[in-house]
Short mmCIF file of C-alpha atoms in Angstrom, two decimals:
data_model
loop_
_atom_site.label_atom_id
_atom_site.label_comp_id
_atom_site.label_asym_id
_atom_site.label_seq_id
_atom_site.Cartn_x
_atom_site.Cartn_y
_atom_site.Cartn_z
CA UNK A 1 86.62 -51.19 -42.51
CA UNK A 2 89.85 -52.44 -42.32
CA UNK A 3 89.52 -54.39 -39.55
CA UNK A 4 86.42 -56.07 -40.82
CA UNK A 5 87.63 -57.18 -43.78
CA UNK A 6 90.86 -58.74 -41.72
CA UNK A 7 88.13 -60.18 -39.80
CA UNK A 8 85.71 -61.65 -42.66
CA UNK A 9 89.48 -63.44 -44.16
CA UNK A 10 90.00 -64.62 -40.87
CA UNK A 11 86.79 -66.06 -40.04
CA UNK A 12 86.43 -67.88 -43.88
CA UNK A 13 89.99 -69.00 -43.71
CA UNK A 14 90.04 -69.46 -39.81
CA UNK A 15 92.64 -68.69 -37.14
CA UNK A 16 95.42 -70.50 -36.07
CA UNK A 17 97.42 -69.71 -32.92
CA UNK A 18 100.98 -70.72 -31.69
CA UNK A 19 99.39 -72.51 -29.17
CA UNK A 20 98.17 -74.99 -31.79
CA UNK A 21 94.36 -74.22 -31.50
CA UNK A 22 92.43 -73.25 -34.23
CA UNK A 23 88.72 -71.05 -34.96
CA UNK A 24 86.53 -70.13 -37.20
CA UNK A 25 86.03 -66.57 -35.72
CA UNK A 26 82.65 -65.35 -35.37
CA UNK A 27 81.11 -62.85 -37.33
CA UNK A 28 82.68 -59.13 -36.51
CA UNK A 29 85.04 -60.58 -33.95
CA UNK A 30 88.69 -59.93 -34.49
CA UNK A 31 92.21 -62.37 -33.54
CA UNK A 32 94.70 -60.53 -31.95
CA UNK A 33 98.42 -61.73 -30.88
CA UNK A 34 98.69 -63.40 -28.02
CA UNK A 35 100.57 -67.11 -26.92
CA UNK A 36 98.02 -67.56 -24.29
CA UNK A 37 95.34 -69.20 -26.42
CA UNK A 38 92.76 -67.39 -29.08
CA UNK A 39 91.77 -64.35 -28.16
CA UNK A 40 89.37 -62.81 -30.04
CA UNK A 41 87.82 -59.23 -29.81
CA UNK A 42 84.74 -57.41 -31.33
CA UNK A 43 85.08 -53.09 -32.20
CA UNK A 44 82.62 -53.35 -29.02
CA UNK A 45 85.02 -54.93 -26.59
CA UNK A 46 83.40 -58.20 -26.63
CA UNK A 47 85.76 -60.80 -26.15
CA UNK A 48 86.36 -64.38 -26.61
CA UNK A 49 89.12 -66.62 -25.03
CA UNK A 50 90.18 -70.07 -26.12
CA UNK A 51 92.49 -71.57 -23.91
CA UNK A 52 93.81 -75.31 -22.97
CA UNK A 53 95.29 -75.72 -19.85
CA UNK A 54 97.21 -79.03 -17.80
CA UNK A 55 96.02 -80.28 -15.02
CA UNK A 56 97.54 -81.81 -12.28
CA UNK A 57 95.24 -84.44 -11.45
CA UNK A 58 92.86 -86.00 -13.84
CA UNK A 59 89.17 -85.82 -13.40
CA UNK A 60 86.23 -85.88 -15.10
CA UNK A 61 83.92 -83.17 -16.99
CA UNK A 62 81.48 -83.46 -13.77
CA UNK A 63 84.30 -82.66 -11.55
CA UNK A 64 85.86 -79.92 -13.45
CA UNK A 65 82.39 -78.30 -13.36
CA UNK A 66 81.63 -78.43 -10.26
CA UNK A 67 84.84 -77.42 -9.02
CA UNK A 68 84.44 -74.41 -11.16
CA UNK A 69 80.53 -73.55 -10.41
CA UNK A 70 81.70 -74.08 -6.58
CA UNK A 71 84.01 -71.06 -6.83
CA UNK A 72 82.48 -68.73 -9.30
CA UNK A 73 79.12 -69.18 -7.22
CA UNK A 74 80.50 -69.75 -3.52
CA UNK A 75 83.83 -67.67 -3.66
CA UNK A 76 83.20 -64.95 -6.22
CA UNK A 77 79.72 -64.31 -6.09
CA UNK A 78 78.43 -65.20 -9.40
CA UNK A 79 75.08 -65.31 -10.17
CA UNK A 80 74.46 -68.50 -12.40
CA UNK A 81 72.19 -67.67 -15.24
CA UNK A 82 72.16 -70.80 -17.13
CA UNK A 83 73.86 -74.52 -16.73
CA UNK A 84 74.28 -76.75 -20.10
CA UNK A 85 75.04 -79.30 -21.39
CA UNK A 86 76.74 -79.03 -25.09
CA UNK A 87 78.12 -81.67 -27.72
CA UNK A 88 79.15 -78.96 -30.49
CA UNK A 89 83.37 -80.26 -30.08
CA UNK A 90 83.04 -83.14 -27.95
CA UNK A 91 80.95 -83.26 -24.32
CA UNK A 92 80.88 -79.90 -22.53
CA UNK A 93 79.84 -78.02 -20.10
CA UNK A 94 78.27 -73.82 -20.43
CA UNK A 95 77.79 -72.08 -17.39
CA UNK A 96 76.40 -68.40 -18.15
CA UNK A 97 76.57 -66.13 -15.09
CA UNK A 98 76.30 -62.40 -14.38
CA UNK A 99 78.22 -60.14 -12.17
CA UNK A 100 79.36 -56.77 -11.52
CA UNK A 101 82.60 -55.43 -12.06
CA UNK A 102 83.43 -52.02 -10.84
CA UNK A 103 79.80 -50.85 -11.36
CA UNK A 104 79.35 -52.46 -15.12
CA UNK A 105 77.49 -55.51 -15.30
CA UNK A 106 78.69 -57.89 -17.47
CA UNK A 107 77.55 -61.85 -18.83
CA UNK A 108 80.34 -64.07 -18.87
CA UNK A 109 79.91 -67.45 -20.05
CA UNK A 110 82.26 -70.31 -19.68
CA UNK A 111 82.26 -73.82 -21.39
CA UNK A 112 84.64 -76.23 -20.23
CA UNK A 113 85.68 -79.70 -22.32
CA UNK A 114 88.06 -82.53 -20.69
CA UNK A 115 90.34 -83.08 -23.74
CA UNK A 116 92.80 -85.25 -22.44
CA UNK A 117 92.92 -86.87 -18.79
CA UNK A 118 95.06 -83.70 -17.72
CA UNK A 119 93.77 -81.44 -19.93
CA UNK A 120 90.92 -78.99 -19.70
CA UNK A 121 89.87 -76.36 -22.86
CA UNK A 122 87.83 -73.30 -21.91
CA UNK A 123 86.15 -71.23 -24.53
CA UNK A 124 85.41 -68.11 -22.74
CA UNK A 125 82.91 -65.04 -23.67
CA UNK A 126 82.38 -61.75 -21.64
CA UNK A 127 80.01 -58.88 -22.97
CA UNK A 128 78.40 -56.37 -20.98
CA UNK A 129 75.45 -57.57 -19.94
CA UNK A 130 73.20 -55.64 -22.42
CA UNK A 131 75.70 -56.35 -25.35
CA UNK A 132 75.31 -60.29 -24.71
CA UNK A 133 72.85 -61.50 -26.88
CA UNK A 134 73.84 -59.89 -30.00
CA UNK A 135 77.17 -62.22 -30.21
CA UNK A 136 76.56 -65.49 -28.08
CA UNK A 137 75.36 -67.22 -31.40
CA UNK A 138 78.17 -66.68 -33.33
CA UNK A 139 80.21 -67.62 -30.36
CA UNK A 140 78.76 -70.88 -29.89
CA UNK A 141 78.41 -71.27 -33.43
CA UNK A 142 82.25 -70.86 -33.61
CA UNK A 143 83.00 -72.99 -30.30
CA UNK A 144 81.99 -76.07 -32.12
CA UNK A 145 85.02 -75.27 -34.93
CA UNK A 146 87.90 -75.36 -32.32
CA UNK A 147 90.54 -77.80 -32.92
CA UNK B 1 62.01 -30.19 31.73
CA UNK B 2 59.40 -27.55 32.36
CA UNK B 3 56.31 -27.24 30.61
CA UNK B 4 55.43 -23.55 29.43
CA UNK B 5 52.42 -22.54 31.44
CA UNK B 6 49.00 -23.12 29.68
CA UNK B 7 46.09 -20.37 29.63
CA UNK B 8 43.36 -21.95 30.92
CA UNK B 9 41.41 -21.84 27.64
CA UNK B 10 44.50 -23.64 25.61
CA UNK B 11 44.49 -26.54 29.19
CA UNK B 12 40.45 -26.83 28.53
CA UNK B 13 41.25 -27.53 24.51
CA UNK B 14 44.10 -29.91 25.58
CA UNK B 15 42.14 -31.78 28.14
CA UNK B 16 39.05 -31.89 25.32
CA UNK B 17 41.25 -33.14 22.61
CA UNK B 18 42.86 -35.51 24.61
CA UNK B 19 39.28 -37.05 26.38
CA UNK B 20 38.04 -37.60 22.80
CA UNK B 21 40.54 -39.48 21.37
CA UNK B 22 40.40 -41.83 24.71
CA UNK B 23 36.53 -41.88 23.50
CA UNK B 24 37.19 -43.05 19.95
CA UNK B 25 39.92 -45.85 21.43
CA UNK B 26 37.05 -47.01 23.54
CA UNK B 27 34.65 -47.13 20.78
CA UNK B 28 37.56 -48.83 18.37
CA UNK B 29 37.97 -51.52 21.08
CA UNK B 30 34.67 -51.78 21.53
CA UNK B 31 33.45 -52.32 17.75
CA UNK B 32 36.61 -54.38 17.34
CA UNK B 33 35.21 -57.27 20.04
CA UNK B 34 31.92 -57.05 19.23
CA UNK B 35 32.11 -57.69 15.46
CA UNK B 36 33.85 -60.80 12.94
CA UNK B 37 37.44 -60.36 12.05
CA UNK B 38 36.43 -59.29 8.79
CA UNK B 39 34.11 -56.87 9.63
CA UNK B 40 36.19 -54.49 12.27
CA UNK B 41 38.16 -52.94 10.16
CA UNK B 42 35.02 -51.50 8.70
CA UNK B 43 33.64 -51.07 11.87
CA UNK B 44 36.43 -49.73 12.97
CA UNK B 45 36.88 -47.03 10.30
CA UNK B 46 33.17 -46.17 10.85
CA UNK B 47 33.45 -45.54 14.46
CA UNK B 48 36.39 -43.46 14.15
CA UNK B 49 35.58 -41.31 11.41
CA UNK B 50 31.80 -40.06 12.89
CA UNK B 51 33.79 -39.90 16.42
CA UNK B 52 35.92 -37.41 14.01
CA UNK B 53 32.87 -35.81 12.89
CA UNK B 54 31.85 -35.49 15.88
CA UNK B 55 34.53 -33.90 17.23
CA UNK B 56 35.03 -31.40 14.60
CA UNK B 57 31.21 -30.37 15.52
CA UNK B 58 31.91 -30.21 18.75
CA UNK B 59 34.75 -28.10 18.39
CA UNK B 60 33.49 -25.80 15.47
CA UNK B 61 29.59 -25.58 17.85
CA UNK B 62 31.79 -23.18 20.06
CA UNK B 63 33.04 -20.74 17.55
CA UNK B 64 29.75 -20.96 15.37
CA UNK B 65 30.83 -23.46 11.97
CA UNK B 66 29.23 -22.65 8.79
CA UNK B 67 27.69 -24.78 6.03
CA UNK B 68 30.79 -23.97 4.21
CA UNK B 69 33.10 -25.40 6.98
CA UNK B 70 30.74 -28.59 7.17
CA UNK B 71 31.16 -28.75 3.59
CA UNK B 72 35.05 -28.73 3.79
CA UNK B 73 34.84 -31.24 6.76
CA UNK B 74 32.90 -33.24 4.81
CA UNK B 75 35.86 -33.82 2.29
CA UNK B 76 38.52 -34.48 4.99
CA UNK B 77 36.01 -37.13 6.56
CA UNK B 78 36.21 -39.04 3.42
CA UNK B 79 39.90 -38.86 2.95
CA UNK B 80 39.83 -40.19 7.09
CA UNK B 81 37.49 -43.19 6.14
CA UNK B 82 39.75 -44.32 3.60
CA UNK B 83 43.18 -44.34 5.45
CA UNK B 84 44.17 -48.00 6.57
CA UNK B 85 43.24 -46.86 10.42
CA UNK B 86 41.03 -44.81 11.00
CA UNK B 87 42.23 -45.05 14.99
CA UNK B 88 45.62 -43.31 13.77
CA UNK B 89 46.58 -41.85 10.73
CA UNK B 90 49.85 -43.82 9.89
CA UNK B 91 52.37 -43.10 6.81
CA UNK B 92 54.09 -46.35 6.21
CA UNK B 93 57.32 -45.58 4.29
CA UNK B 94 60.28 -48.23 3.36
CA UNK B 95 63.86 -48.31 1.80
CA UNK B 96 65.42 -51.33 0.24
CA UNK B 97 68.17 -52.70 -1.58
CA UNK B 98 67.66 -55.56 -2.89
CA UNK B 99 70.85 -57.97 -4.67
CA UNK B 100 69.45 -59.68 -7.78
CA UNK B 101 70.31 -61.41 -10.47
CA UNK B 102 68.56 -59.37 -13.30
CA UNK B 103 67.68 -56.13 -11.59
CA UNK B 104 65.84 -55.31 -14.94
CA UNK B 105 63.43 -57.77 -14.76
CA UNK B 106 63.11 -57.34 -11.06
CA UNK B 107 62.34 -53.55 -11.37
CA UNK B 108 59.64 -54.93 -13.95
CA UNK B 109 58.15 -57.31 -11.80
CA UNK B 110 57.74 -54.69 -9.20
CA UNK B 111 56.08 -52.05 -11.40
CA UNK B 112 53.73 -54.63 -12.44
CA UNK B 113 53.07 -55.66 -8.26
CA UNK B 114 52.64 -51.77 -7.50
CA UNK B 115 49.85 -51.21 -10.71
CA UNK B 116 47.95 -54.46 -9.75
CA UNK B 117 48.04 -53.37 -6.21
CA UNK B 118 46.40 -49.93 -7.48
CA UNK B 119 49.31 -47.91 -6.49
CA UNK B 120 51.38 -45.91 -8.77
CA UNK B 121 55.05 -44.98 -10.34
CA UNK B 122 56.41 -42.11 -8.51
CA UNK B 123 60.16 -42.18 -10.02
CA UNK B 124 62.68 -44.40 -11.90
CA UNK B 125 66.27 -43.93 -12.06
CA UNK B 126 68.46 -46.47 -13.34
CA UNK B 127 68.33 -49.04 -11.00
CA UNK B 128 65.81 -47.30 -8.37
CA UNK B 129 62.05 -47.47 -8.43
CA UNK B 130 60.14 -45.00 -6.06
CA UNK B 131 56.09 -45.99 -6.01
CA UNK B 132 52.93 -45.53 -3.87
CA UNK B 133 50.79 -48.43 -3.04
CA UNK B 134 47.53 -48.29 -1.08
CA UNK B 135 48.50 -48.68 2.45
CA UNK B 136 46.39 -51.48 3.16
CA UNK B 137 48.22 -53.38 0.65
CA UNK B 138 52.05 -52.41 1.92
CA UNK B 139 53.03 -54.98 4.17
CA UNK B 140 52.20 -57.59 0.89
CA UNK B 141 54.52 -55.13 -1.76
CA UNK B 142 57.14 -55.20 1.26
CA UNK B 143 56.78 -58.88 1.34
CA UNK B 144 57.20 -59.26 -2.62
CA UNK B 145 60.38 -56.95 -2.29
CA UNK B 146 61.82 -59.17 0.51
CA UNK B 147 61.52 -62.84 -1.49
CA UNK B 148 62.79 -60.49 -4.98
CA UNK B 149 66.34 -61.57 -3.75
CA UNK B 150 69.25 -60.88 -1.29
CA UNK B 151 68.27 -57.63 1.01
CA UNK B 152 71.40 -55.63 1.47
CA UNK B 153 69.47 -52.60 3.11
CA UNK B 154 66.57 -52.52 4.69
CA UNK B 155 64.08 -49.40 6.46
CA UNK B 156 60.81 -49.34 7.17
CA UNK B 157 59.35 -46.81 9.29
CA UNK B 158 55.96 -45.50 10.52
CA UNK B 159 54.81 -42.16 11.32
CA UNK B 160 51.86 -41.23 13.21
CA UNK B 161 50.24 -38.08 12.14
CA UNK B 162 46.94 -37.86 13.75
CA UNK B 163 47.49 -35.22 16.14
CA UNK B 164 49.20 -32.65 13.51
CA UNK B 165 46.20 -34.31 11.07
CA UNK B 166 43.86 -32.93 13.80
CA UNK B 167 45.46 -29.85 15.19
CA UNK B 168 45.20 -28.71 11.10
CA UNK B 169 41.81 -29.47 10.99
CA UNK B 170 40.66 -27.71 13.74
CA UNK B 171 42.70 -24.46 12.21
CA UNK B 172 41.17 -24.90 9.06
CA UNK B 173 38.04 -24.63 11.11
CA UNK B 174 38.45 -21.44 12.51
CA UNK B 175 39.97 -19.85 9.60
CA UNK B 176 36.95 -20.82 7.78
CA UNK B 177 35.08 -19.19 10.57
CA UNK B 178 36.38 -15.99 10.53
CA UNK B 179 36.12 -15.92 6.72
CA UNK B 180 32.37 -16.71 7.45
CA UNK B 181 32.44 -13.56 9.68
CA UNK B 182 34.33 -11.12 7.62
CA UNK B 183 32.13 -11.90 4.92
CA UNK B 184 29.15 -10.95 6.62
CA UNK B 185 30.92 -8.10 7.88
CA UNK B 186 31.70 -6.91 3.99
CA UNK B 187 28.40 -7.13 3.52
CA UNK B 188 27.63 -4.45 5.93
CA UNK B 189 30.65 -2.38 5.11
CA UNK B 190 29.90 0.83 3.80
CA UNK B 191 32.93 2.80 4.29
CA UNK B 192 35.62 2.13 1.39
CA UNK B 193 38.68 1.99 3.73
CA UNK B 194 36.79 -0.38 5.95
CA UNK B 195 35.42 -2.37 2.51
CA UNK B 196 39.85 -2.97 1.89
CA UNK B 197 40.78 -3.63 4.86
CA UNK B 198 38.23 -6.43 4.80
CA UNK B 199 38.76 -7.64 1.58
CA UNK B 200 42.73 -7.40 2.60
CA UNK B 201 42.01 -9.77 5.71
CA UNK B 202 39.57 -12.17 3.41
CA UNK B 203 42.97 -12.71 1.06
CA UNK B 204 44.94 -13.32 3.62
CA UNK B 205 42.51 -16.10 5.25
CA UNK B 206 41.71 -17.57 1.61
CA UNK B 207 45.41 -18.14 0.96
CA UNK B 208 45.92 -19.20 4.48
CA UNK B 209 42.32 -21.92 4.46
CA UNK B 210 44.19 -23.33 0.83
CA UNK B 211 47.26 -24.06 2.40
CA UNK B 212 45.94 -25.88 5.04
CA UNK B 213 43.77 -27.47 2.86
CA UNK B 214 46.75 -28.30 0.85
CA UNK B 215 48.48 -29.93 3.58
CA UNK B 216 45.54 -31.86 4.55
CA UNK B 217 45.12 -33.34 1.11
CA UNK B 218 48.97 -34.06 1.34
CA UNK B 219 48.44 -35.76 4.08
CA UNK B 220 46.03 -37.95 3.51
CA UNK B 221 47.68 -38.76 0.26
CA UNK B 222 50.78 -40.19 2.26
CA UNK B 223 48.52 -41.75 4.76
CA UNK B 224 46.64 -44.15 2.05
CA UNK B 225 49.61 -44.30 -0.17
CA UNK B 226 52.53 -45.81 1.47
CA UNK B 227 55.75 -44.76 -0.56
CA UNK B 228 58.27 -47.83 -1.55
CA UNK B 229 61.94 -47.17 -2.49
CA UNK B 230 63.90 -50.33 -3.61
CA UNK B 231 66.99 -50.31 -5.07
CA UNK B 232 68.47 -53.07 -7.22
CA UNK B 233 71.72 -54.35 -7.44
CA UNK B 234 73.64 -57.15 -9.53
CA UNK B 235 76.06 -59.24 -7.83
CA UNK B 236 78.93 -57.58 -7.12
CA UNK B 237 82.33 -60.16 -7.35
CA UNK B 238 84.29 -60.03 -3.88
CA UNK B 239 87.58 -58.24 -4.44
CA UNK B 240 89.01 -59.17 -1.11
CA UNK B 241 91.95 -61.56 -1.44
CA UNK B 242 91.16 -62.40 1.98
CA UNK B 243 87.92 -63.27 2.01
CA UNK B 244 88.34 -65.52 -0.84
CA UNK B 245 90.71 -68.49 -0.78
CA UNK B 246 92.39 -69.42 -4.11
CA UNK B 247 90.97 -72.56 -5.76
CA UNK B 248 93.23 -75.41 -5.40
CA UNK B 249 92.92 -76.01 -8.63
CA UNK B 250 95.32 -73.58 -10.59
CA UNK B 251 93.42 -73.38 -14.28
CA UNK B 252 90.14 -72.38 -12.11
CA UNK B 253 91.81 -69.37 -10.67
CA UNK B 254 93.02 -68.11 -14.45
CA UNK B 255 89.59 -68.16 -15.82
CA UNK B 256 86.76 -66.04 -14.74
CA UNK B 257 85.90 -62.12 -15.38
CA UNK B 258 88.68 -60.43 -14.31
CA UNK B 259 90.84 -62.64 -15.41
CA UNK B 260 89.47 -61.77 -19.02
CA UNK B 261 89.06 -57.70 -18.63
CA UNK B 262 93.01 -58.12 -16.85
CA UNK B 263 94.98 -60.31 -18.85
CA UNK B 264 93.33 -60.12 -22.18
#
């Protein structure tokens, strides 16, 4: 009860990290501490990651997602569920792929923005696969409120 | 490797047995060239299940059939006119396991294949479907599992029962017989020892004529329902740092889903 009503303050309020980014957190998902980005966690174990990252070349949003479908698909063995487009914080890119993972099967969706030439944000979500749907609106709901 | 030696009786049997079927291959060939495509399968079926009958008369005109045994033959003819080949009785069984993306769906789509196909759910557990489809309809269900996604494992086999199909038919035959004859017998009987002893004998061959009449109907089952096991998988990620080179690109390789269950 505790923890939701941390959560509730944190999502009206929203979150700010060290690392400068800032979320309004989605309904029953929870910050915790961490320098590497927003990470944000449901009683569940749903989980949300916000992270920007350099580059060391700079490409464009086409690139960047191809690059990354190429190796989720090719070298991990991803199975691509879905392939967007999105506009909610600037142009974007969702993939939404399944996989297994030490006999759970879990939905993972990825959505990658170029934010500066050499910079790339992710806003990651992973949910076992039959816990998916019940967050991945708040989560893009709260994707668009990054800064 | 030598052959046990044969009474002459059990040689004559052999020899018979073995001169029919050559008959009925004849006759399949036969009805096969004559007729359309379409129709020598029905032909076909025809042919061999009267060559059947006729056999089973043939056999059972020796040791004196009754009108009960023609009756029981009667049923098994119909169960041999409706497997796929009447020629040979076949049991078509197959193992898969199949990589998909949503094995949920998949193990939907295949329980909705198997009903429209007239076949049947046999078992479900988690991820595995066990069903029955008519066996004239397994090679498409097989082909439906194959195009369902990635086959990981794969076994089909095929099983020709027609000689043990036959070889129970022809004991059912003369256990029916005897039951024919002991009957008569009780009928006679006067003497109350000899009145149990029958009646012991007439258990023993009613118990004996259900089994095999059991494992005919068994049979015959497995011969027009082909049994389907397919497995489903999801994707499974590949663990092996060797078989999977590194993106170049460093922020690529710090994303993903282990990278969220590990360093969260």
């Amino acid at each position: 009860m505790k923890r939701l009503s941390i959560a509730l303050v944190l999502s009206i309020v929203g979150v700010t990290t060290g690392c400068g980014l800032t979320i309004d957190a989605p309904r029953d998902f929870l910050r915790l501490n961490s320098k590497e980005g927003l990470k944000l966690t449901t009683a569940d174990d749903a989980r949300v990651w916000v992270r920007e990252q350099s580059t060391s070349v700079p490409a464009d949003l086409d690139f960047w997602t191809e690059a990354l479908l190429n190796d989720l698909v090719e070298r991990r063995g991803y199975l691509v569920v879905s392939d967007d487009e999105v506009t909610d914080c600037g142009p974007g890119r969702e993939l939404v792929c399944d996989a297994s993972v030490e006999g759970i099967d879990y939905r993972y969706s990825i959505t990658v923005y170029v934010v500066a030439p050499k910079r790339i944000r992710t806003v990651e979500y992973l949910a076992p696969k039959e816990e998916f749907e019940r967050y991945i609106a708040g989560v893009r709901e709260a994707r668009g409120t990054v800064r | 490797m030598t052959r046990p030696a044969a009474t002459n009786g059990t040689r004559a049997l052999y020899w018979g047995i073995c001169m029919k079927w050559v008959v009925v291959a004849a006759m399949l060939t036969c009805a096969g060239c004559a007729s359309m495509p379409g129709e020598s399968a029905w032909i076909a079926n025809d042919v061999a299940s009267r060559t059947l009958e006729a056999s089973a008369g043939y056999l059972g005109s020796d040791r004196g059939l009754s009108s009960t045994v023609a009756a029981d033959q009667a049923e098994i003819r119909v169960s041999v006119d409706d497997a796929p080949d009447a020629g040979r009785l076949m049991i078509y069984e197959g193992s898969f396991t199949i990589i998909v993306g949503n094995p949920d769906d998949a193990i939907g789509s295949l329980i909705r294949r198997v009903q429209e196909t007239g076949g049947y759910l046999v078992e479900k557990k988690d991820r595995s479907v066990t069903c029955r489809v008519p066996a004239d309809r397994f090679d498409e269900v097989v082909a439906g599992v194959r195009g369902s996604g990635q086959i990981a494992h794969e076994h089909v086999t095929a099983q020709d029962v027609t000689r043990e199909y036959m070889d129970i038919g022809i004991r059912l035959e003369n256990a029916e017989t005897s039951r024919t004859r002991l009957l008569k017998l009780l009928e006679k009987a006067e003497a109350v020892e000899a009145i149990l002893k029958i009646e012991e004998q007439l258990r023993r061959l009613t118990d004996e004529i259900e089994r095999m009449k059991g494992a005919l109907r068994y049979m015959t089952e497995r011969v027009s329902f082909s049994l389907i096991t397919v497995s489903y998988q999801a994707p499974l990620i590949n663990n092996s740092r060797s078989a999977r080179q590194a993106s170049r690109f460093p922020w690529i390789n710090r994303v993903g889903i282990r990278s969220v269950l590990e360093r969260f």
